[in-house]
Amino acid sequence: MIKEQLHQVQEKVKAACIRAGRDPGEVTLVAVSKTKPVELLEEAYDEGIRDFGENKVQEILEKEAVMAKDIRWHMIGHLQRNKVRQVIDKAVLIHSVDSVRLARQIEEEAAKKDLCADILLEVNVAREASKYGFLPEEVEGAAREIGKFSHIHIRGLMTIAPFVENSEENRNVFQKLFQLCVDMKSKNIDNINMDILSMGMSGDYEVAIEEGATIVRVGTSIFGSR
Ligand SMILES: *Cc1c(COP(=O)(O)O)cnc(C)c1O
């Protein structure tokens, strides 16, 4: 089951890359395994998946403890400051940094463990009241603040696009995040890279790839509905 669905997603990722004239090697598929049991993750692992996305710290800790050590765990959900300590050395990338306060906490915990945390800034591109993330006009200021932290490395941007019936409706959201990424690059802010663009989920990852995503986060289309 997982195998067929996973392969279908991988084929669509590849096809979207080719349509966009991009090298499929540029796009990482993060299998979003939140709420799913370890047995299903193992099936994906056996098919070669090494990047898994979770939205709760507790779930990362539980799964990380029992699964293979070569898995790269991605923290994609809203992160509370009091949970940073637990996840800082478990997640390879925190996609969901949505405030300078959270970044400051990450800086403190990373310093204590003498590591450098890779993060993305979450951007609320569609300005939805229900969503976390910086508004587009706040990103530069936040990046300049967070860029001063010596135990954090900003690697790029992330967005959760609105829920829509037709994925085309989100094309302009992805275009806006891509453009913001280009603008940020051109500012050459210290300690900041903009090489990762995490956007696109089950409903719209093909459009996101056409618009420049380097990470897509796909759950339902691989593991089934939650
Ligand atoms: C759940 C989740 C996804 C995956 O959503 P699907 O629609 O199941 O593919 C992607 N990104 C984030 C931040 C999520 O919380």
PDB file of C-alpha atoms in Angstrom, residues 85-210:
ATOM      1  CA  ARG A  85      15.442  21.684  24.485  1.00  0.00           C
ATOM      2  CA  GLN A  86      14.092  18.217  23.723  1.00  0.00           C
ATOM      3  CA  VAL A  87      14.038  18.487  19.940  1.00  0.00           C
ATOM      4  CA  ILE A  88      17.105  20.593  19.216  1.00  0.00           C
ATOM      5  CA  ASP A  89      19.480  17.659  18.708  1.00  0.00           C
ATOM      6  CA  LYS A  90      16.871  15.335  17.180  1.00  0.00           C
ATOM      7  CA  ALA A  91      15.568  17.392  14.267  1.00  0.00           C
ATOM      8  CA  VAL A  92      17.842  18.004  11.290  1.00  0.00           C
ATOM      9  CA  LEU A  93      15.789  21.044  10.276  1.00  0.00           C
ATOM     10  CA  ILE A  94      13.150  23.099  12.086  1.00  0.00           C
ATOM     11  CA  HIS A  95      10.812  24.361   9.364  1.00  0.00           C
ATOM     12  CA  SER A  96       8.486  26.292  11.623  1.00  0.00           C
ATOM     13  CA  VAL A  97      10.375  29.174  13.216  1.00  0.00           C
ATOM     14  CA  ASP A  98       7.654  31.802  13.471  1.00  0.00           C
ATOM     15  CA  SER A  99       9.013  34.335  15.973  1.00  0.00           C
ATOM     16  CA  VAL A 100      12.297  35.909  17.077  1.00  0.00           C
ATOM     17  CA  ARG A 101      11.483  34.773  20.624  1.00  0.00           C
ATOM     18  CA  LEU A 102      11.395  31.154  19.499  1.00  0.00           C
ATOM     19  CA  ALA A 103      14.660  31.643  17.615  1.00  0.00           C
ATOM     20  CA  ARG A 104      16.240  33.102  20.760  1.00  0.00           C
ATOM     21  CA  GLN A 105      15.249  29.972  22.681  1.00  0.00           C
ATOM     22  CA  ILE A 106      16.721  27.799  19.931  1.00  0.00           C
ATOM     23  CA  GLU A 107      19.923  29.854  20.124  1.00  0.00           C
ATOM     24  CA  GLU A 108      20.174  29.312  23.889  1.00  0.00           C
ATOM     25  CA  GLU A 109      19.584  25.579  23.750  1.00  0.00           C
ATOM     26  CA  ALA A 110      21.852  25.108  20.739  1.00  0.00           C
ATOM     27  CA  ALA A 111      24.622  27.010  22.540  1.00  0.00           C
ATOM     28  CA  LYS A 112      24.269  24.752  25.595  1.00  0.00           C
ATOM     29  CA  LYS A 113      24.671  21.677  23.408  1.00  0.00           C
ATOM     30  CA  ASP A 114      27.398  23.349  21.353  1.00  0.00           C
ATOM     31  CA  LEU A 115      25.639  22.808  18.044  1.00  0.00           C
ATOM     32  CA  CYS A 116      24.320  24.938  15.218  1.00  0.00           C
ATOM     33  CA  ALA A 117      20.611  24.551  14.469  1.00  0.00           C
ATOM     34  CA  ASP A 118      19.420  24.685  10.870  1.00  0.00           C
ATOM     35  CA  ILE A 119      16.094  26.466  10.603  1.00  0.00           C
ATOM     36  CA  LEU A 120      13.614  27.880   8.123  1.00  0.00           C
ATOM     37  CA  LEU A 121      11.502  30.975   8.676  1.00  0.00           C
ATOM     38  CA  GLU A 122       7.807  30.167   8.367  1.00  0.00           C
ATOM     39  CA  VAL A 123       5.966  32.742   6.287  1.00  0.00           C
ATOM     40  CA  ASN A 124       2.223  33.319   6.354  1.00  0.00           C
ATOM     41  CA  VAL A 125       2.131  34.242   2.689  1.00  0.00           C
ATOM     42  CA  ALA A 126      -1.649  34.206   2.337  1.00  0.00           C
ATOM     43  CA  ARG A 127      -2.047  36.239   5.549  1.00  0.00           C
ATOM     44  CA  GLU A 128      -4.464  33.764   7.096  1.00  0.00           C
ATOM     45  CA  ALA A 129      -5.526  34.715  10.628  1.00  0.00           C
ATOM     46  CA  SER A 130      -5.487  31.033  11.651  1.00  0.00           C
ATOM     47  CA  LYS A 131      -1.872  30.460  10.619  1.00  0.00           C
ATOM     48  CA  TYR A 132       1.446  30.943  12.341  1.00  0.00           C
ATOM     49  CA  GLY A 133       4.379  32.540  10.607  1.00  0.00           C
ATOM     50  CA  PHE A 134       5.900  35.895   9.778  1.00  0.00           C
ATOM     51  CA  LEU A 135       4.038  38.138   7.401  1.00  0.00           C
ATOM     52  CA  PRO A 136       6.112  38.652   4.236  1.00  0.00           C
ATOM     53  CA  GLU A 137       7.052  42.211   5.218  1.00  0.00           C
ATOM     54  CA  GLU A 138       8.346  40.981   8.602  1.00  0.00           C
ATOM     55  CA  VAL A 139      10.775  38.436   7.180  1.00  0.00           C
ATOM     56  CA  GLU A 140      13.715  40.732   6.500  1.00  0.00           C
ATOM     57  CA  GLY A 141      13.674  42.270   9.975  1.00  0.00           C
ATOM     58  CA  ALA A 142      13.392  38.845  11.585  1.00  0.00           C
ATOM     59  CA  ALA A 143      16.208  37.464   9.447  1.00  0.00           C
ATOM     60  CA  ARG A 144      18.486  40.339  10.460  1.00  0.00           C
ATOM     61  CA  GLU A 145      17.763  39.699  14.145  1.00  0.00           C
ATOM     62  CA  ILE A 146      18.059  35.925  13.975  1.00  0.00           C
ATOM     63  CA  GLY A 147      21.095  36.176  11.718  1.00  0.00           C
ATOM     64  CA  LYS A 148      23.010  37.568  14.709  1.00  0.00           C
ATOM     65  CA  PHE A 149      22.598  34.333  16.636  1.00  0.00           C
ATOM     66  CA  SER A 150      25.768  32.294  16.306  1.00  0.00           C
ATOM     67  CA  HIS A 151      24.178  28.873  16.966  1.00  0.00           C
ATOM     68  CA  ILE A 152      21.466  29.213  14.323  1.00  0.00           C
ATOM     69  CA  HIS A 153      21.800  28.989  10.593  1.00  0.00           C
ATOM     70  CA  ILE A 154      18.836  30.219   8.549  1.00  0.00           C
ATOM     71  CA  ARG A 155      18.629  27.971   5.504  1.00  0.00           C
ATOM     72  CA  GLY A 156      15.508  29.314   3.806  1.00  0.00           C
ATOM     73  CA  LEU A 157      11.768  29.784   3.977  1.00  0.00           C
ATOM     74  CA  MET A 158       8.697  27.642   4.539  1.00  0.00           C
ATOM     75  CA  THR A 159       5.003  28.191   4.027  1.00  0.00           C
ATOM     76  CA  ILE A 160       1.781  26.287   4.579  1.00  0.00           C
ATOM     77  CA  ALA A 161      -0.476  27.310   1.734  1.00  0.00           C
ATOM     78  CA  PRO A 162      -4.237  27.651   2.237  1.00  0.00           C
ATOM     79  CA  PHE A 163      -6.488  24.639   1.878  1.00  0.00           C
ATOM     80  CA  VAL A 164      -7.954  24.891  -1.616  1.00  0.00           C
ATOM     81  CA  GLU A 165     -10.014  22.696  -3.931  1.00  0.00           C
ATOM     82  CA  ASN A 166      -7.836  23.347  -6.948  1.00  0.00           C
ATOM     83  CA  SER A 167      -4.060  23.453  -6.488  1.00  0.00           C
ATOM     84  CA  GLU A 168      -3.760  26.166  -9.141  1.00  0.00           C
ATOM     85  CA  GLU A 169      -5.274  28.543  -6.607  1.00  0.00           C
ATOM     86  CA  ASN A 170      -2.062  28.259  -4.602  1.00  0.00           C
ATOM     87  CA  ARG A 171       0.304  28.944  -7.486  1.00  0.00           C
ATOM     88  CA  ASN A 172       0.575  32.636  -6.626  1.00  0.00           C
ATOM     89  CA  VAL A 173       1.297  31.780  -2.971  1.00  0.00           C
ATOM     90  CA  PHE A 174       4.269  29.687  -4.083  1.00  0.00           C
ATOM     91  CA  GLN A 175       5.374  32.366  -6.546  1.00  0.00           C
ATOM     92  CA  LYS A 176       5.326  34.936  -3.757  1.00  0.00           C
ATOM     93  CA  LEU A 177       7.453  32.776  -1.440  1.00  0.00           C
ATOM     94  CA  PHE A 178       9.917  32.117  -4.263  1.00  0.00           C
ATOM     95  CA  GLN A 179      10.169  35.840  -4.997  1.00  0.00           C
ATOM     96  CA  LEU A 180      10.644  36.624  -1.309  1.00  0.00           C
ATOM     97  CA  CYS A 181      13.443  34.082  -1.258  1.00  0.00           C
ATOM     98  CA  VAL A 182      15.117  35.759  -4.248  1.00  0.00           C
ATOM     99  CA  ASP A 183      14.749  39.184  -2.621  1.00  0.00           C
ATOM    100  CA  MET A 184      16.245  37.924   0.644  1.00  0.00           C
ATOM    101  CA  LYS A 185      19.194  36.360  -1.188  1.00  0.00           C
ATOM    102  CA  SER A 186      19.969  39.650  -2.889  1.00  0.00           C
ATOM    103  CA  LYS A 187      20.340  41.383   0.489  1.00  0.00           C
ATOM    104  CA  ASN A 188      23.346  39.246   1.438  1.00  0.00           C
ATOM    105  CA  ILE A 189      22.538  39.204   5.143  1.00  0.00           C
ATOM    106  CA  ASP A 190      25.252  37.653   7.330  1.00  0.00           C
ATOM    107  CA  ASN A 191      24.805  34.044   8.409  1.00  0.00           C
ATOM    108  CA  ILE A 192      21.832  33.437   6.142  1.00  0.00           C
ATOM    109  CA  ASN A 193      21.359  31.122   3.221  1.00  0.00           C
ATOM    110  CA  MET A 194      18.240  30.923   1.132  1.00  0.00           C
ATOM    111  CA  ASP A 195      18.815  27.583  -0.544  1.00  0.00           C
ATOM    112  CA  ILE A 196      15.771  25.786   0.905  1.00  0.00           C
ATOM    113  CA  LEU A 197      12.183  26.504  -0.020  1.00  0.00           C
ATOM    114  CA  SER A 198       9.825  24.195   1.870  1.00  0.00           C
ATOM    115  CA  MET A 199       6.392  24.392   0.263  1.00  0.00           C
ATOM    116  CA  GLY A 200       3.742  22.072  -1.132  1.00  0.00           C
ATOM    117  CA  MET A 201       1.680  19.341   0.545  1.00  0.00           C
ATOM    118  CA  SER A 202      -0.455  16.462  -0.751  1.00  0.00           C
ATOM    119  CA  GLY A 203      -2.916  18.759  -2.502  1.00  0.00           C
ATOM    120  CA  ASP A 204      -0.457  21.032  -4.247  1.00  0.00           C
ATOM    121  CA  TYR A 205       3.124  19.741  -4.229  1.00  0.00           C
ATOM    122  CA  GLU A 206       3.352  19.506  -8.015  1.00  0.00           C
ATOM    123  CA  VAL A 207       2.491  23.183  -8.433  1.00  0.00           C
ATOM    124  CA  ALA A 208       4.929  24.029  -5.625  1.00  0.00           C
ATOM    125  CA  ILE A 209       7.730  22.199  -7.454  1.00  0.00           C
ATOM    126  CA  GLU A 210       6.913  24.035 -10.673  1.00  0.00           C
TER     127      GLU A 210
END
